[in-house]
């Protein structure tokens, strides 16, 4: 019987039966971040916020058509629906969305897509945006290009960026759920439904990154095309706040405006978008927002008014923050009371 002498390194691998882990410090993060482009966002948004979608009101055929477009784009990227789900939809029944004197809504759906983590698959990062809008009024289509077509298409581009990294061998260590929620305009219904009926245990959900209106600028920033409002990042986790600050300093270098994160903010935006239903469950959450403009909930919220370079930069910041959350050695800690 002959004995084969192996170098020590090969002998170790042969004995352990494992492959050497990828060094994520070597990952070309700017390369993946820069796949989020103004041109791609514009292409998607001119479809998602077109008259054909009839304003995407909750449970309408127009909203469902927009949802089918999203699903086909995820398929092209190479992303499927989540492990444990039977298809792309989490059905949200009409009865669940009944609210006071609000309108009776049709049955609707959250849409989900998923990349499984390579090292910590049971820990899940949620990236959310609502894909509904207010529909049609008096024969006018309210296309909701900014609200929240901008966040909707940003999710697609962020997902594509993570898939590019995965193809290069740097798939996220933790799982990522891309969650397009319904019924936001009528009371945050879709995100509330997911938080109360989660596909993955809430205890395993490490954070929510929520994107709602990131394609334009408000009156306070008319002369500043390089800002984003950040809301909620420090309410439950000091680490989430620091991670977002560091990601911005390293990659996007925008002015981070915390005006609406003030606990005394009379607008109470912290309580008015889908991240809040995660925060209520003790999940660290961050909300990216451009502020309200003259076309908010009006027929003038059209794709041609979006600043696509600014939309791309804000989506890149969300990606960079998500990258760190998904790939850092330990999940972020909840070290604050949420107030």
Short mmCIF file of C-alpha atoms in Angstrom, two decimals:
data_model
loop_
_atom_site.label_atom_id
_atom_site.label_comp_id
_atom_site.label_asym_id
_atom_site.label_seq_id
_atom_site.Cartn_x
_atom_site.Cartn_y
_atom_site.Cartn_z
CA UNK A 1 0.00 0.00 0.00
CA UNK A 2 1.47 3.32 -1.07
CA UNK A 3 1.15 6.47 1.00
CA UNK A 4 0.71 9.78 -0.77
CA UNK A 5 2.37 12.72 0.92
CA UNK A 6 0.22 15.88 0.77
CA UNK A 7 1.12 19.46 1.61
CA UNK A 8 -0.12 20.43 5.06
CA UNK A 9 -2.82 22.78 3.66
CA UNK A 10 -4.25 20.11 1.37
CA UNK A 11 -4.04 17.52 4.13
CA UNK A 12 -6.11 19.79 6.39
CA UNK A 13 -8.79 20.22 3.73
CA UNK A 14 -8.86 16.51 2.99
CA UNK A 15 -9.30 15.69 6.66
CA UNK A 16 -11.86 18.35 7.43
CA UNK A 17 -13.93 17.70 4.31
CA UNK A 18 -14.66 21.45 4.03
CA UNK A 19 -13.83 24.12 1.50
CA UNK A 20 -12.11 27.31 2.54
CA UNK A 21 -14.68 30.05 3.21
CA UNK A 22 -14.84 33.06 0.94
CA UNK A 23 -13.13 36.14 2.33
CA UNK A 24 -15.92 38.71 2.08
CA UNK A 25 -13.42 41.48 2.69
CA UNK A 26 -12.27 40.79 -0.87
CA UNK A 27 -15.75 41.16 -2.36
CA UNK A 28 -16.01 43.98 -4.90
CA UNK A 29 -18.99 45.68 -3.26
CA UNK A 30 -18.86 48.81 -5.49
CA UNK A 31 -19.12 46.55 -8.55
CA UNK A 32 -22.40 45.06 -7.34
CA UNK A 33 -23.67 48.37 -5.98
CA UNK A 34 -23.09 50.00 -9.37
CA UNK A 35 -25.35 47.48 -11.11
CA UNK A 36 -28.16 49.57 -9.60
CA UNK A 37 -28.47 52.09 -12.41
CA UNK A 38 -30.67 55.04 -13.26
CA UNK A 39 -31.38 53.50 -16.68
CA UNK A 40 -32.67 50.21 -15.27
CA UNK A 41 -34.74 51.94 -12.60
CA UNK A 42 -36.29 54.16 -15.26
CA UNK A 43 -37.09 51.19 -17.50
CA UNK A 44 -38.91 49.41 -14.68
CA UNK A 45 -40.69 52.47 -13.35
CA UNK A 46 -42.15 53.51 -16.69
CA UNK A 47 -43.89 50.13 -16.68
CA UNK A 48 -44.85 49.82 -12.99
CA UNK A 49 -46.21 53.40 -12.92
CA UNK A 50 -47.81 53.38 -16.37
CA UNK A 51 -51.48 54.09 -17.09
CA UNK A 52 -51.82 50.39 -17.91
CA UNK A 53 -51.57 49.62 -14.17
CA UNK A 54 -54.49 51.98 -13.42
CA UNK A 55 -52.91 53.39 -10.28
CA UNK A 56 -52.34 49.98 -8.62
CA UNK A 57 -55.14 50.33 -6.07
CA UNK A 58 -55.23 47.46 -3.57
CA UNK A 59 -56.75 44.30 -5.00
CA UNK A 60 -57.49 45.72 -8.46
CA UNK A 61 -56.49 44.13 -11.74
CA UNK A 62 -54.03 46.98 -12.31
CA UNK A 63 -52.17 46.18 -9.11
CA UNK A 64 -52.18 42.47 -9.94
CA UNK A 65 -50.77 43.25 -13.39
CA UNK A 66 -47.96 45.25 -11.80
CA UNK A 67 -47.32 42.31 -9.49
CA UNK A 68 -47.05 39.92 -12.43
CA UNK A 69 -44.47 42.22 -13.99
CA UNK A 70 -42.38 42.12 -10.81
CA UNK A 71 -42.52 38.34 -10.69
CA UNK A 72 -41.38 38.01 -14.30
CA UNK A 73 -38.45 40.33 -13.60
CA UNK A 74 -37.41 38.27 -10.58
CA UNK A 75 -37.48 35.17 -12.76
CA UNK A 76 -35.20 36.89 -15.29
CA UNK A 77 -32.77 37.79 -12.49
CA UNK A 78 -32.76 34.17 -11.37
CA UNK A 79 -34.51 34.67 -8.03
CA UNK A 80 -37.44 32.52 -6.92
CA UNK A 81 -40.11 32.71 -4.24
CA UNK A 82 -39.10 31.85 -0.68
CA UNK A 83 -38.27 28.48 0.72
CA UNK A 84 -41.37 27.18 2.49
CA UNK A 85 -43.80 29.07 0.22
CA UNK A 86 -45.77 27.42 -2.57
CA UNK A 87 -45.68 30.39 -4.95
CA UNK A 88 -44.89 34.11 -5.23
CA UNK A 89 -47.91 35.31 -3.27
CA UNK A 90 -48.86 35.74 0.35
CA UNK A 91 -52.60 36.18 0.06
CA UNK A 92 -54.10 39.00 2.14
CA UNK A 93 -57.90 38.55 2.41
CA UNK A 94 -60.34 41.40 2.05
CA UNK A 95 -61.75 40.79 5.51
CA UNK A 96 -58.33 41.42 7.07
CA UNK A 97 -58.11 44.85 5.45
CA UNK A 98 -61.42 46.14 6.78
CA UNK A 99 -60.79 49.37 8.64
CA UNK A 100 -63.40 51.63 10.21
CA UNK A 101 -65.13 53.67 7.55
CA UNK A 102 -62.56 52.84 4.88
CA UNK A 103 -63.51 51.41 1.49
CA UNK A 104 -64.14 47.69 1.08
CA UNK A 105 -61.05 46.29 -0.57
CA UNK A 106 -60.70 43.22 -2.76
CA UNK A 107 -58.54 40.29 -1.79
CA UNK A 108 -54.92 41.15 -2.49
CA UNK A 109 -51.41 39.76 -2.19
CA UNK A 110 -47.99 40.50 -0.85
CA UNK A 111 -45.32 39.40 -3.33
CA UNK A 112 -42.12 37.85 -2.06
CA UNK A 113 -38.77 36.86 -3.53
CA UNK A 114 -35.87 35.25 -1.70
CA UNK A 115 -32.16 34.56 -1.67
CA UNK A 116 -31.17 31.91 0.86
CA UNK A 117 -28.20 32.65 3.08
CA UNK A 118 -25.00 30.70 2.53
CA UNK A 119 -23.89 30.52 6.17
CA UNK A 120 -26.78 31.64 8.40
CA UNK A 121 -29.87 30.78 6.35
CA UNK A 122 -32.21 30.82 9.34
CA UNK A 123 -31.48 34.50 9.98
CA UNK A 124 -33.54 36.67 7.64
CA UNK A 125 -33.19 40.28 6.51
CA UNK A 126 -36.40 41.78 5.10
CA UNK A 127 -36.24 44.55 2.49
CA UNK A 128 -39.71 46.00 1.94
CA UNK A 129 -41.64 48.44 -0.24
CA UNK A 130 -45.34 48.77 -0.96
CA UNK A 131 -46.43 48.30 -4.56
CA UNK A 132 -49.99 49.59 -4.22
CA UNK A 133 -51.13 53.16 -4.79
CA UNK A 134 -54.48 54.98 -4.76
CA UNK A 135 -55.85 53.94 -8.16
CA UNK A 136 -58.11 56.18 -10.25
CA UNK A 137 -60.28 59.17 -9.34
CA UNK A 138 -62.73 60.97 -11.62
CA UNK A 139 -61.27 59.24 -14.66
CA UNK A 140 -57.69 60.29 -13.82
CA UNK A 141 -55.01 57.67 -13.20
CA UNK A 142 -52.88 58.35 -10.13
CA UNK A 143 -49.74 56.52 -11.20
CA UNK A 144 -47.76 56.83 -7.98
CA UNK A 145 -44.34 56.88 -9.63
CA UNK A 146 -42.67 58.12 -6.46
CA UNK A 147 -45.25 56.67 -4.04
CA UNK A 148 -44.17 53.94 -4.10
CA UNK A 149 -43.16 52.97 -7.59
CA UNK A 150 -39.70 54.26 -6.70
CA UNK A 151 -39.31 51.85 -3.78
CA UNK A 152 -40.85 49.01 -5.77
CA UNK A 153 -38.31 49.20 -8.59
CA UNK A 154 -35.48 49.84 -6.11
CA UNK A 155 -36.22 46.41 -4.58
CA UNK A 156 -35.83 44.78 -8.00
CA UNK A 157 -32.47 46.45 -8.56
CA UNK A 158 -31.19 45.65 -5.06
CA UNK A 159 -32.16 42.01 -5.58
CA UNK A 160 -30.29 41.95 -8.89
CA UNK A 161 -27.19 43.40 -7.22
CA UNK A 162 -27.23 40.64 -4.60
CA UNK A 163 -27.59 38.04 -7.35
CA UNK A 164 -24.57 39.46 -9.17
CA UNK A 165 -22.59 39.05 -5.96
CA UNK A 166 -23.89 35.51 -5.55
CA UNK A 167 -22.77 34.60 -9.08
CA UNK A 168 -19.28 35.76 -8.10
CA UNK A 169 -19.32 33.50 -5.05
CA UNK A 170 -20.41 36.13 -2.53
CA UNK A 171 -24.02 35.23 -1.90
CA UNK A 172 -25.39 36.79 1.30
CA UNK A 173 -24.48 34.90 4.46
CA UNK A 174 -27.97 35.53 5.84
CA UNK A 175 -31.17 35.02 3.89
CA UNK A 176 -32.85 38.02 2.29
CA UNK A 177 -36.62 38.34 1.78
CA UNK A 178 -37.62 40.96 -0.78
CA UNK A 179 -41.15 41.84 0.27
CA UNK A 180 -43.51 43.88 -1.92
CA UNK A 181 -46.43 44.61 0.38
CA UNK A 182 -49.99 45.52 -0.49
CA UNK A 183 -52.56 47.78 1.15
CA UNK A 184 -50.15 50.38 2.53
CA UNK A 185 -52.25 53.29 1.33
CA UNK A 186 -55.29 51.97 3.19
CA UNK A 187 -53.60 51.32 6.53
CA UNK A 188 -50.30 49.41 6.25
CA UNK A 189 -52.34 46.23 5.81
CA UNK A 190 -49.88 44.05 3.87
CA UNK A 191 -46.93 44.57 6.18
CA UNK A 192 -49.16 44.12 9.21
CA UNK A 193 -50.42 40.86 7.73
CA UNK A 194 -46.88 39.60 7.15
CA UNK A 195 -45.73 40.61 10.64
CA UNK A 196 -48.66 38.70 12.14
CA UNK A 197 -48.36 35.76 9.72
CA UNK A 198 -44.64 35.59 8.99
CA UNK A 199 -43.21 32.97 6.67
CA UNK A 200 -40.03 32.99 8.75
CA UNK A 201 -40.12 33.35 12.55
CA UNK A 202 -40.13 36.94 13.73
CA UNK A 203 -37.42 35.95 16.23
CA UNK A 204 -35.19 35.09 13.24
CA UNK A 205 -35.85 38.35 11.41
CA UNK A 206 -32.77 40.49 12.00
CA UNK A 207 -33.96 43.81 10.51
CA UNK A 208 -36.29 45.50 8.04
CA UNK A 209 -35.08 47.97 5.45
CA UNK A 210 -38.13 49.86 4.15
CA UNK A 211 -38.11 52.02 1.04
CA UNK A 212 -41.07 54.35 0.49
CA UNK A 213 -40.73 57.36 -1.85
CA UNK A 214 -37.09 57.84 -2.86
CA UNK A 215 -37.36 59.29 -6.37
CA UNK A 216 -37.81 63.01 -5.87
CA UNK A 217 -36.97 65.88 -3.53
CA UNK A 218 -39.11 68.00 -1.25
CA UNK A 219 -39.34 71.77 -0.86
CA UNK A 220 -36.77 71.80 1.94
CA UNK A 221 -34.16 70.35 -0.44
CA UNK A 222 -34.96 72.13 -3.69
CA UNK A 223 -31.31 73.07 -4.04
CA UNK A 224 -29.92 69.77 -2.76
CA UNK A 225 -30.11 66.75 -5.05
CA UNK A 226 -27.98 64.62 -2.74
CA UNK A 227 -29.94 63.80 0.41
CA UNK A 228 -32.28 61.24 1.91
CA UNK A 229 -34.39 61.25 5.06
CA UNK A 230 -33.52 58.41 7.43
CA UNK A 231 -36.20 57.42 9.92
CA UNK A 232 -36.13 54.86 12.73
CA UNK A 233 -32.56 53.63 12.41
CA UNK A 234 -31.69 54.33 16.06
CA UNK A 235 -35.00 53.41 17.71
CA UNK A 236 -34.20 49.76 18.44
CA UNK A 237 -30.56 49.25 17.51
CA UNK A 238 -27.63 51.64 17.79
CA UNK A 239 -25.74 49.28 15.45
CA UNK A 240 -28.27 49.71 12.64
CA UNK A 241 -27.84 53.47 12.84
CA UNK A 242 -24.04 53.18 12.78
CA UNK A 243 -24.07 50.68 9.90
CA UNK A 244 -26.15 52.99 7.72
CA UNK A 245 -23.95 55.97 8.56
CA UNK A 246 -20.81 54.00 7.69
CA UNK A 247 -22.29 52.67 4.44
CA UNK A 248 -23.18 56.19 3.36
CA UNK A 249 -19.74 57.55 4.27
CA UNK A 250 -18.02 54.79 2.32
CA UNK A 251 -20.20 54.48 -0.79
CA UNK A 252 -22.86 57.13 -1.43
CA UNK A 253 -21.90 60.25 0.53
CA UNK A 254 -25.36 61.78 0.76
CA UNK A 255 -26.64 64.18 3.36
CA UNK A 256 -28.57 62.03 5.83
CA UNK A 257 -31.45 64.11 7.14
CA UNK A 258 -32.89 62.96 10.50
CA UNK A 259 -35.53 65.68 10.78
CA UNK A 260 -38.42 63.22 10.64
CA UNK A 261 -36.77 60.86 13.09
CA UNK A 262 -37.37 63.42 15.82
CA UNK A 263 -39.58 61.88 18.50
CA UNK A 264 -41.62 65.10 18.46
CA UNK A 265 -42.08 65.17 14.67
CA UNK A 266 -45.72 66.30 14.16
CA UNK A 267 -45.90 64.36 10.88
CA UNK A 268 -45.23 61.09 12.72
CA UNK A 269 -43.73 59.49 9.63
CA UNK A 270 -42.11 56.81 11.79
CA UNK A 271 -45.58 55.38 12.32
CA UNK A 272 -46.80 55.81 8.74
CA UNK A 273 -44.95 53.31 6.57
CA UNK A 274 -44.48 49.57 6.50
CA UNK A 275 -41.35 49.34 8.62
CA UNK A 276 -43.46 50.22 11.65
CA UNK A 277 -45.21 46.85 11.67
CA UNK A 278 -41.79 45.23 12.02
CA UNK A 279 -40.60 47.72 14.62
CA UNK A 280 -43.70 46.97 16.71
CA UNK A 281 -42.45 43.39 16.88
CA UNK A 282 -39.05 44.50 18.15
CA UNK A 283 -37.27 44.21 14.79
CA UNK A 284 -34.70 46.97 14.08
CA UNK A 285 -36.04 48.97 11.14
CA UNK A 286 -34.87 51.77 8.89
CA UNK A 287 -37.05 53.82 6.56
CA UNK A 288 -35.65 55.73 3.56
CA UNK A 289 -37.81 58.64 2.37
CA UNK A 290 -37.50 61.76 0.19
CA UNK A 291 -40.20 63.79 1.90
CA UNK A 292 -43.52 65.04 0.56
CA UNK A 293 -43.72 67.08 -2.65
CA UNK A 294 -46.46 68.89 -4.55
CA UNK A 295 -47.58 65.72 -6.37
CA UNK A 296 -48.01 63.55 -3.28
CA UNK A 297 -51.22 61.53 -3.79
CA UNK A 298 -52.03 63.56 -6.90
CA UNK A 299 -52.27 62.73 -10.57
CA UNK A 300 -48.97 64.52 -11.21
CA UNK A 301 -46.84 61.80 -9.55
CA UNK A 302 -45.53 60.63 -12.92
CA UNK A 303 -42.37 58.76 -14.02
CA UNK A 304 -41.01 61.75 -15.98
CA UNK A 305 -40.71 63.74 -12.74
CA UNK A 306 -38.43 61.22 -11.05
CA UNK A 307 -34.75 62.12 -10.59
CA UNK A 308 -33.31 58.78 -11.62
CA UNK A 309 -29.70 59.43 -10.65
CA UNK A 310 -30.86 60.37 -7.15
CA UNK A 311 -33.17 57.35 -7.03
CA UNK A 312 -30.22 55.13 -7.95
CA UNK A 313 -28.00 56.61 -5.25
CA UNK A 314 -30.63 56.12 -2.56
CA UNK A 315 -31.20 52.53 -3.69
CA UNK A 316 -27.44 51.98 -3.58
CA UNK A 317 -27.36 53.14 0.03
CA UNK A 318 -30.10 50.66 0.89
CA UNK A 319 -28.07 47.93 -0.81
CA UNK A 320 -24.87 48.87 1.00
CA UNK A 321 -26.63 48.83 4.37
CA UNK A 322 -28.28 45.51 3.51
CA UNK A 323 -24.90 44.07 2.47
CA UNK A 324 -23.43 44.76 5.89
CA UNK A 325 -26.49 43.46 7.74
CA UNK A 326 -26.51 40.26 5.69
CA UNK A 327 -22.78 39.55 5.87
CA UNK A 328 -21.44 40.77 9.23
CA UNK A 329 -20.26 38.07 11.65
CA UNK A 330 -23.04 38.61 14.23
CA UNK A 331 -26.62 39.81 13.79
CA UNK A 332 -27.23 43.32 15.05
CA UNK A 333 -28.32 43.68 18.64
CA UNK A 334 -31.52 45.21 19.92
CA UNK A 335 -30.19 47.57 22.58
CA UNK A 336 -32.86 50.27 22.68
CA UNK A 337 -36.51 50.38 23.68
CA UNK A 338 -37.98 51.55 20.38
CA UNK A 339 -39.14 54.92 21.67
#
